[in-house]
mmCIF file of N, CA, C and O in Angstrom:
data_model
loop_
_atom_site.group_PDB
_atom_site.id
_atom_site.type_symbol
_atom_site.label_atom_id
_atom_site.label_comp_id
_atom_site.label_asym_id
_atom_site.label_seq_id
_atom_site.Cartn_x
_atom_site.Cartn_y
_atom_site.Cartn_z
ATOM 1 N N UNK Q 1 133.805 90.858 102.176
ATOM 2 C CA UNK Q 1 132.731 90.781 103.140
ATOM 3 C C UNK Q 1 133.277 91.096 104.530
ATOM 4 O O UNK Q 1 134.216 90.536 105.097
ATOM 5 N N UNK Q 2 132.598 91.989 104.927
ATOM 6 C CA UNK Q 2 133.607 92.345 106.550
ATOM 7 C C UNK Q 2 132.744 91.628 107.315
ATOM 8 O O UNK Q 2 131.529 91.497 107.168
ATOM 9 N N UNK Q 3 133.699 91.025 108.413
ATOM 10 C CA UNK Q 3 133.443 90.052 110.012
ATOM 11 C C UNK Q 3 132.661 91.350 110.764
ATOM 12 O O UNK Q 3 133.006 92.507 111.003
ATOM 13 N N UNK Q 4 131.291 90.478 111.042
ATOM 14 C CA UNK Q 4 129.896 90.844 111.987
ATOM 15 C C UNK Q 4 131.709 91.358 113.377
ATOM 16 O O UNK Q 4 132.872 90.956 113.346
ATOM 17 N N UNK Q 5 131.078 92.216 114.202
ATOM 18 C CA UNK Q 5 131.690 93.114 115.131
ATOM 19 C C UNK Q 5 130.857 92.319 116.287
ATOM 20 O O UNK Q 5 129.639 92.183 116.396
ATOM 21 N N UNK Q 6 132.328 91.651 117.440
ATOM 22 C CA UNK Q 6 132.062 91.016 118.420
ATOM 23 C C UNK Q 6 132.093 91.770 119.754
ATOM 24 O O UNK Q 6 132.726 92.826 119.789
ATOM 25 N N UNK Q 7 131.461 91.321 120.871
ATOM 26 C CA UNK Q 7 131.717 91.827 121.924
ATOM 27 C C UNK Q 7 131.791 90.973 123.272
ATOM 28 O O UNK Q 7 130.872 90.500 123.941
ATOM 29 N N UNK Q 8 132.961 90.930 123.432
ATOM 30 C CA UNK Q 8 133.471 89.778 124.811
ATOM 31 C C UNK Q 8 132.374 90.106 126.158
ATOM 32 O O UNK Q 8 132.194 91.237 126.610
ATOM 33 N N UNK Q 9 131.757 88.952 126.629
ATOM 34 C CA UNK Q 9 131.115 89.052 127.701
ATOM 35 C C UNK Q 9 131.404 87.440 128.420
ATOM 36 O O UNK Q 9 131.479 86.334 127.885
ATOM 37 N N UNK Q 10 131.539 87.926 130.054
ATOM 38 C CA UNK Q 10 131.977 86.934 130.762
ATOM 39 C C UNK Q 10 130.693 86.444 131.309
ATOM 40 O O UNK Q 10 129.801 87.286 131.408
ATOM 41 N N UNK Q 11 130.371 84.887 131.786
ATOM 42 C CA UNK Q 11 129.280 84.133 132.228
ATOM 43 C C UNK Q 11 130.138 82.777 132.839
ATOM 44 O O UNK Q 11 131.315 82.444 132.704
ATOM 45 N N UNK Q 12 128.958 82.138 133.595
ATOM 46 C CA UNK Q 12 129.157 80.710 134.037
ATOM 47 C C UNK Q 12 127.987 79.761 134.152
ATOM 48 O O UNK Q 12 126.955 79.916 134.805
ATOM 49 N N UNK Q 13 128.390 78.644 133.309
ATOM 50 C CA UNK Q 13 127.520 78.080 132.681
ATOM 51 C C UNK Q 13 127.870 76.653 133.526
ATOM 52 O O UNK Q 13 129.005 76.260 133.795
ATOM 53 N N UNK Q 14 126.572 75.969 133.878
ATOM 54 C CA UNK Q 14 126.031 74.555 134.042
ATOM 55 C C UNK Q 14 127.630 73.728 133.382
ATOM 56 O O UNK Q 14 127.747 73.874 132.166
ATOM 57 N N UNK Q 15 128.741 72.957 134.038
ATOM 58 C CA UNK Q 15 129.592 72.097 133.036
ATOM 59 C C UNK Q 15 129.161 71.315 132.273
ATOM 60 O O UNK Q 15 129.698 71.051 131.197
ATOM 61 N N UNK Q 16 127.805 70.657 132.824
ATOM 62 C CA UNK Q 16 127.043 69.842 131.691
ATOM 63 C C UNK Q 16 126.698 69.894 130.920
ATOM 64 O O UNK Q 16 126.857 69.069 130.020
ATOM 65 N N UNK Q 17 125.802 71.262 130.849
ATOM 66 C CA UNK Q 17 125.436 72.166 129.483
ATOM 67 C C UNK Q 17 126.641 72.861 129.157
ATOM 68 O O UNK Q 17 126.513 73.486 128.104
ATOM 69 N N UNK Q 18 127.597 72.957 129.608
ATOM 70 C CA UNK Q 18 128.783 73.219 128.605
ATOM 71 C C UNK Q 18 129.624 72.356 127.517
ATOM 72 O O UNK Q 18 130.161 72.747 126.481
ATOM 73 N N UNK Q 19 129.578 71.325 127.968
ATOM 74 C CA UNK Q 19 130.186 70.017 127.771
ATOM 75 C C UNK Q 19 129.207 69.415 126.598
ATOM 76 O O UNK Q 19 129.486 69.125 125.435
ATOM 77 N N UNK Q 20 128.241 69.347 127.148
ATOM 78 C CA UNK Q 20 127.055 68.993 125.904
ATOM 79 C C UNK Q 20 127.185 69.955 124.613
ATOM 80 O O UNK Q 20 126.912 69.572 123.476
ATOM 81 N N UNK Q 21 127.563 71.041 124.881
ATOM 82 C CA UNK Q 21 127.760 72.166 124.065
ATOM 83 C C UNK Q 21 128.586 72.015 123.012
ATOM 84 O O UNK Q 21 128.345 72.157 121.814
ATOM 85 N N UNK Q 22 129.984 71.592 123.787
ATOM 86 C CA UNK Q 22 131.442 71.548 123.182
ATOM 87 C C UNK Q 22 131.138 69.800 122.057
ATOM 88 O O UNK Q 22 131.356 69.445 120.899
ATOM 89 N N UNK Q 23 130.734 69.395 122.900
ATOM 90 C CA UNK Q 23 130.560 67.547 122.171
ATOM 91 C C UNK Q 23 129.616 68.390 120.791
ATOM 92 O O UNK Q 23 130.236 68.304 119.731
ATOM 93 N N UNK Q 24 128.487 69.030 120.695
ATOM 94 C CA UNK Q 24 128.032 69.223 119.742
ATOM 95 C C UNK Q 24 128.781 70.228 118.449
ATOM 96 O O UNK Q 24 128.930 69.884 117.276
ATOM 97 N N UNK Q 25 129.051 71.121 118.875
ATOM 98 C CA UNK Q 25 129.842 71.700 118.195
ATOM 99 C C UNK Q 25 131.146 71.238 117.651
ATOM 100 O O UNK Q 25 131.604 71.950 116.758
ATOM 101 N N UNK Q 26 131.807 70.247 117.983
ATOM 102 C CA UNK Q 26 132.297 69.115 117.387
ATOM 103 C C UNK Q 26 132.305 68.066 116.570
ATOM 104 O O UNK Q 26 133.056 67.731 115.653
ATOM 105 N N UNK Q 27 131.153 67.503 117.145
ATOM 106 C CA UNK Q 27 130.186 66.922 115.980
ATOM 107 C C UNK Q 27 129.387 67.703 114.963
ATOM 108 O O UNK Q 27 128.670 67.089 114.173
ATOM 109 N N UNK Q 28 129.442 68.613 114.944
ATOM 110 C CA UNK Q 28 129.061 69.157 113.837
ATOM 111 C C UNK Q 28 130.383 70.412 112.977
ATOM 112 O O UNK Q 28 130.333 71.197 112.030
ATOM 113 N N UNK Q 29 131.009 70.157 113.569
ATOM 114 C CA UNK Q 29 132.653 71.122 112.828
ATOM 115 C C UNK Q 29 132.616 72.561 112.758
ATOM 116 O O UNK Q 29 133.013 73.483 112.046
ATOM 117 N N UNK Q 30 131.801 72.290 114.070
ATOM 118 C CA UNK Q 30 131.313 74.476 114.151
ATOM 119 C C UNK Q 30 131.902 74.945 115.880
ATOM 120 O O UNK Q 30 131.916 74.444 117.004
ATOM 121 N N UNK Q 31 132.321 76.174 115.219
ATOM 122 C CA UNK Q 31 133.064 76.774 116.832
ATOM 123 C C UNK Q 31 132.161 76.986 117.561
ATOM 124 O O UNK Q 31 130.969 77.171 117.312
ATOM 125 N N UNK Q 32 132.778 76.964 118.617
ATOM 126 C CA UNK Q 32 131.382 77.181 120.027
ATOM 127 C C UNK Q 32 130.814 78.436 120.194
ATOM 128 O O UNK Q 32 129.717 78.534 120.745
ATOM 129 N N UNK Q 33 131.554 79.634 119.697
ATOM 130 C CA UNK Q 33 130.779 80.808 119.602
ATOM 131 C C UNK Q 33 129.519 80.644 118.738
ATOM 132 O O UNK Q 33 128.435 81.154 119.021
ATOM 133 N N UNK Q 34 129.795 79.780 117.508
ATOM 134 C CA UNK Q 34 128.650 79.577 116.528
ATOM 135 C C UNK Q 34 127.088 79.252 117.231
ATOM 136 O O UNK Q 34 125.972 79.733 117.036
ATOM 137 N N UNK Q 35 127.474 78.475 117.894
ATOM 138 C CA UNK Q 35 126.263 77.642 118.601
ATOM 139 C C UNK Q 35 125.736 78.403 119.893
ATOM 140 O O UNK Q 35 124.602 78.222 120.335
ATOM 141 N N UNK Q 36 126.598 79.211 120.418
ATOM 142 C CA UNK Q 36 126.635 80.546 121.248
ATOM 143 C C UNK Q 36 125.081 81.415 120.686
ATOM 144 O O UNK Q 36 123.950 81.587 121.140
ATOM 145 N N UNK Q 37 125.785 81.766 119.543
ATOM 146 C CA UNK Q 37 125.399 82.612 118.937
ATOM 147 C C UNK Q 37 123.582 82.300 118.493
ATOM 148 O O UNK Q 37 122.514 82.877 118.696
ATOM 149 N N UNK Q 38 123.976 81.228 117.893
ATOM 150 C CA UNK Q 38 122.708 80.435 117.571
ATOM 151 C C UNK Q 38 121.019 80.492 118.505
ATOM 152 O O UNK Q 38 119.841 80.674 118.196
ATOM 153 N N UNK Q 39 121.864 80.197 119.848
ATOM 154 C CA UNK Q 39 120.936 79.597 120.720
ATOM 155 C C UNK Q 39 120.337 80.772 120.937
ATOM 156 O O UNK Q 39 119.159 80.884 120.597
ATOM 157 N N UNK Q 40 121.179 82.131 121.680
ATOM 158 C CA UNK Q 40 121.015 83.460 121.751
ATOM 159 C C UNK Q 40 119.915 83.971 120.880
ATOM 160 O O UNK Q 40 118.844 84.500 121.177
ATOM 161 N N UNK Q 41 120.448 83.683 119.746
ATOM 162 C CA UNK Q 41 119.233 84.313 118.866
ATOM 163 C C UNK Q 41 117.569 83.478 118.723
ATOM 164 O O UNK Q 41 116.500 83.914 118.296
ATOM 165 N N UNK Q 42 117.844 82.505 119.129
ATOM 166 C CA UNK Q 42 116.953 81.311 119.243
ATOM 167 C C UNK Q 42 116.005 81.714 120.373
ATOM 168 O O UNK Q 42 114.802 81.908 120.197
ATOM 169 N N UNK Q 43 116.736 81.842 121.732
ATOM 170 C CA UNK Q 43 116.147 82.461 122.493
ATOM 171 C C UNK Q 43 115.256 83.771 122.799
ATOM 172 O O UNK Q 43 114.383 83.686 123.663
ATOM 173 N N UNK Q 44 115.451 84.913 122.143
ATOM 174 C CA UNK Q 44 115.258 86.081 121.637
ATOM 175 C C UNK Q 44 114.085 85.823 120.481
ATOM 176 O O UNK Q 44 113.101 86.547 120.328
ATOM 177 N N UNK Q 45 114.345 84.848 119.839
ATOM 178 C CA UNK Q 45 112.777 84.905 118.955
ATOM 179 C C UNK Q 45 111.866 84.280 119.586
ATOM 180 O O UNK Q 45 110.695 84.651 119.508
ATOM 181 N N UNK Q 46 112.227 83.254 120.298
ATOM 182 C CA UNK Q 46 110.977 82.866 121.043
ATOM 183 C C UNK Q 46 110.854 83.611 121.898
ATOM 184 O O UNK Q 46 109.890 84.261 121.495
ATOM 185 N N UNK Q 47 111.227 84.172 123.162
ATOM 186 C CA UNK Q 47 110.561 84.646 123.928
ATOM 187 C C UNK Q 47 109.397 86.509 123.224
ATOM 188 O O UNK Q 47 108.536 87.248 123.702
ATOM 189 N N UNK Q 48 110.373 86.367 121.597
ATOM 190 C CA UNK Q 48 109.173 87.480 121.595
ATOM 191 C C UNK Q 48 108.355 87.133 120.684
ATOM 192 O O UNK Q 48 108.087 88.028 119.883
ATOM 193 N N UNK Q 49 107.728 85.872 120.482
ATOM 194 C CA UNK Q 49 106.894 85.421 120.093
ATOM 195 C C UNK Q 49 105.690 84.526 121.502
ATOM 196 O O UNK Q 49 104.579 84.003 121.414
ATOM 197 N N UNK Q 50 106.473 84.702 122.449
ATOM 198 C CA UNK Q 50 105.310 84.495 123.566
ATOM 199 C C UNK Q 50 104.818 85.194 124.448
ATOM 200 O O UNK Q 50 104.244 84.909 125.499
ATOM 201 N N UNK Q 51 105.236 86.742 123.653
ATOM 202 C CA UNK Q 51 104.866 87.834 124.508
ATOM 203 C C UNK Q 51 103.128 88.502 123.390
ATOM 204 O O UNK Q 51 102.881 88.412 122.188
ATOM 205 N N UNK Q 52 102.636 88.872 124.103
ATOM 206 C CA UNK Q 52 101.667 89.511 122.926
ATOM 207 C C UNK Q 52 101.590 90.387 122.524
ATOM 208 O O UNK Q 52 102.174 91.189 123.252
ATOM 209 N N UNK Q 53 100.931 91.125 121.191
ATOM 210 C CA UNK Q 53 101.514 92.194 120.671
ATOM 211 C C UNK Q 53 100.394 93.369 121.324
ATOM 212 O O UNK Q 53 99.230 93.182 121.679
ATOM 213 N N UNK Q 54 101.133 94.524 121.335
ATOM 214 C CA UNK Q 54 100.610 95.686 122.170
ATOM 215 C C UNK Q 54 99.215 95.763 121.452
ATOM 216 O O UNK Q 54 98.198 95.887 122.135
ATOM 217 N N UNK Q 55 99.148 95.687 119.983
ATOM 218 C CA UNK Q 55 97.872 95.970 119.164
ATOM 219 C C UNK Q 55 96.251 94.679 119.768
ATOM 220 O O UNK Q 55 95.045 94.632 120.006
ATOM 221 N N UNK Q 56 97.706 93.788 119.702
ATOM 222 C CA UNK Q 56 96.068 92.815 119.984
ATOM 223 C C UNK Q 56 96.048 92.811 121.656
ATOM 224 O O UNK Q 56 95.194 92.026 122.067
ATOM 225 N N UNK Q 57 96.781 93.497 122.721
ATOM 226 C CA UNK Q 57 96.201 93.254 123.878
ATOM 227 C C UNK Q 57 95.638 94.486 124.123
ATOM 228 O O UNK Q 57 95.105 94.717 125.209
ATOM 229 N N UNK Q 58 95.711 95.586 122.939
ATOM 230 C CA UNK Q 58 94.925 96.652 122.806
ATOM 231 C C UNK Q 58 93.732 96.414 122.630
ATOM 232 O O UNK Q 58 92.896 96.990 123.326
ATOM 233 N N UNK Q 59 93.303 95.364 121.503
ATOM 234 C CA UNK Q 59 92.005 95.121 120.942
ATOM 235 C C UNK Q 59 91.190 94.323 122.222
ATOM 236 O O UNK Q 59 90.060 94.580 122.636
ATOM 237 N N UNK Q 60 91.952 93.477 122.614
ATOM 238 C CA UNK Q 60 91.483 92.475 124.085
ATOM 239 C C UNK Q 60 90.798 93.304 125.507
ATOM 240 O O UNK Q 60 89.670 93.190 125.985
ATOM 241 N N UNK Q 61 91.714 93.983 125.858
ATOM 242 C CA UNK Q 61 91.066 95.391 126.788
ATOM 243 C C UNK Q 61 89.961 95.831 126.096
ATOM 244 O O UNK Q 61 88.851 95.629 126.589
ATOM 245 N N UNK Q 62 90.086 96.484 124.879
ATOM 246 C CA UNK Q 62 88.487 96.905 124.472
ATOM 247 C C UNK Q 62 87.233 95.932 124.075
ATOM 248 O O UNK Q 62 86.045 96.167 123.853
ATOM 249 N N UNK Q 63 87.967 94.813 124.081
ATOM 250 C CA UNK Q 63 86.508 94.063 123.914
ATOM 251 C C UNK Q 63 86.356 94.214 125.284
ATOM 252 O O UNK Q 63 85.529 95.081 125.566
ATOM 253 N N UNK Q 64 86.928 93.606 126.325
ATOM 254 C CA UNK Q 64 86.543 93.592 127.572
ATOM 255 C C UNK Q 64 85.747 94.610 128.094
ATOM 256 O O UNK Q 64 84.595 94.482 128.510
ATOM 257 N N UNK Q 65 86.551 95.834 128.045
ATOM 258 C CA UNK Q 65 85.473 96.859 128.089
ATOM 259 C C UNK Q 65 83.963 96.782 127.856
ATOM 260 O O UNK Q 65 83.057 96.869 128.684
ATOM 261 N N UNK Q 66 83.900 96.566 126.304
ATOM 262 C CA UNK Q 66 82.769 96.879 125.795
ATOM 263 C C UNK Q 66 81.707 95.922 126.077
ATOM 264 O O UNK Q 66 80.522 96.239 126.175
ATOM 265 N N UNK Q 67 82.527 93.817 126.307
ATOM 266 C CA UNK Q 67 81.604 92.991 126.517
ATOM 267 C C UNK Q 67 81.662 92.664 127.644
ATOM 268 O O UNK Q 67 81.060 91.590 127.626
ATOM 269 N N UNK Q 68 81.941 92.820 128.543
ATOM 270 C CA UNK Q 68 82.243 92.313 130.614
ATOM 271 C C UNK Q 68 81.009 91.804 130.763
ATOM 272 O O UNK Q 68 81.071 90.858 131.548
ATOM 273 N N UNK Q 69 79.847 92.003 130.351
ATOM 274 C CA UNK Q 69 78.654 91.793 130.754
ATOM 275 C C UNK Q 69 78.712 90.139 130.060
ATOM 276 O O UNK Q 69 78.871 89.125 130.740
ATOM 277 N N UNK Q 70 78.552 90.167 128.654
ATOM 278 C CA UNK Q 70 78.561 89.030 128.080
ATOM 279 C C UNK Q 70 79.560 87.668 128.077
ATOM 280 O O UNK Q 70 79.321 86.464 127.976
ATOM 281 N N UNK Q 71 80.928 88.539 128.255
ATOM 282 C CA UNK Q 71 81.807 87.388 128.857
ATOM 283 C C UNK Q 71 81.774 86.644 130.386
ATOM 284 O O UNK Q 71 82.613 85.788 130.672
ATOM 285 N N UNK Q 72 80.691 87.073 131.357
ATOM 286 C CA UNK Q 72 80.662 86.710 132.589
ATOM 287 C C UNK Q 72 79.526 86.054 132.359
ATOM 288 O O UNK Q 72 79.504 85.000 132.995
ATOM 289 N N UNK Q 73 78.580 86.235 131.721
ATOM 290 C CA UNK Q 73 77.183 85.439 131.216
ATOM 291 C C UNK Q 73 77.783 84.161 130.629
ATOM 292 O O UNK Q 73 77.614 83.050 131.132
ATOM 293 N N UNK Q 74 78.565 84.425 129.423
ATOM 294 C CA UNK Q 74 79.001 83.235 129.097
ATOM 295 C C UNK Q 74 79.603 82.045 129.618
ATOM 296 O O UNK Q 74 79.574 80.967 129.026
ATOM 297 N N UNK Q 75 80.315 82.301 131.060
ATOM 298 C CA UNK Q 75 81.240 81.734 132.047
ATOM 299 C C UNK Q 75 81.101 81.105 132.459
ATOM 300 O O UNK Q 75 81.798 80.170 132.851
ATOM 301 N N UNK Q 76 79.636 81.488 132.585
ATOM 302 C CA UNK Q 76 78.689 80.581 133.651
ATOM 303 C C UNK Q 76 77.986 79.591 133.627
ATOM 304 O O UNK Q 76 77.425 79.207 134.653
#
């Protein structure tokens, strides 16, 4: 099985949230890249799950379009 291909990048992180980091990854017997890695990807799915998808803010514009009249009636 060949090792996923790494790439060194430098940052500076909160010591607290580093420290909190290191204590966990300890307590749980996993290297800190692991949990690195983890969060990263953690981050990356949520934020593109709180973005909306081009199709449905496609469909949203065309209702608007088509109902402006009825959604401002309704508002009110």
């Amino acid at each position: 099985m060949a090792t996923p291909q790494r790439e060194k990048f430098a940052t500076q992180v909160d010591p607290q949230i580093l420290q909190a980091v290191r204590d966990l990854a300890r307590s749980e017997g996993r290297q800190l890249q692991a949990l690195v890695d983890e969060a990263l990807a953690d981050l990356i799915e949520k934020r593109k799950r709180q973005r909306p998808r081009a199709h449905v803010m496609a469909a949203y514009q065309a209702s608007h379009e088509t109902f402006a009249p009825l959604y401002r009636k309704l508002a009110e």
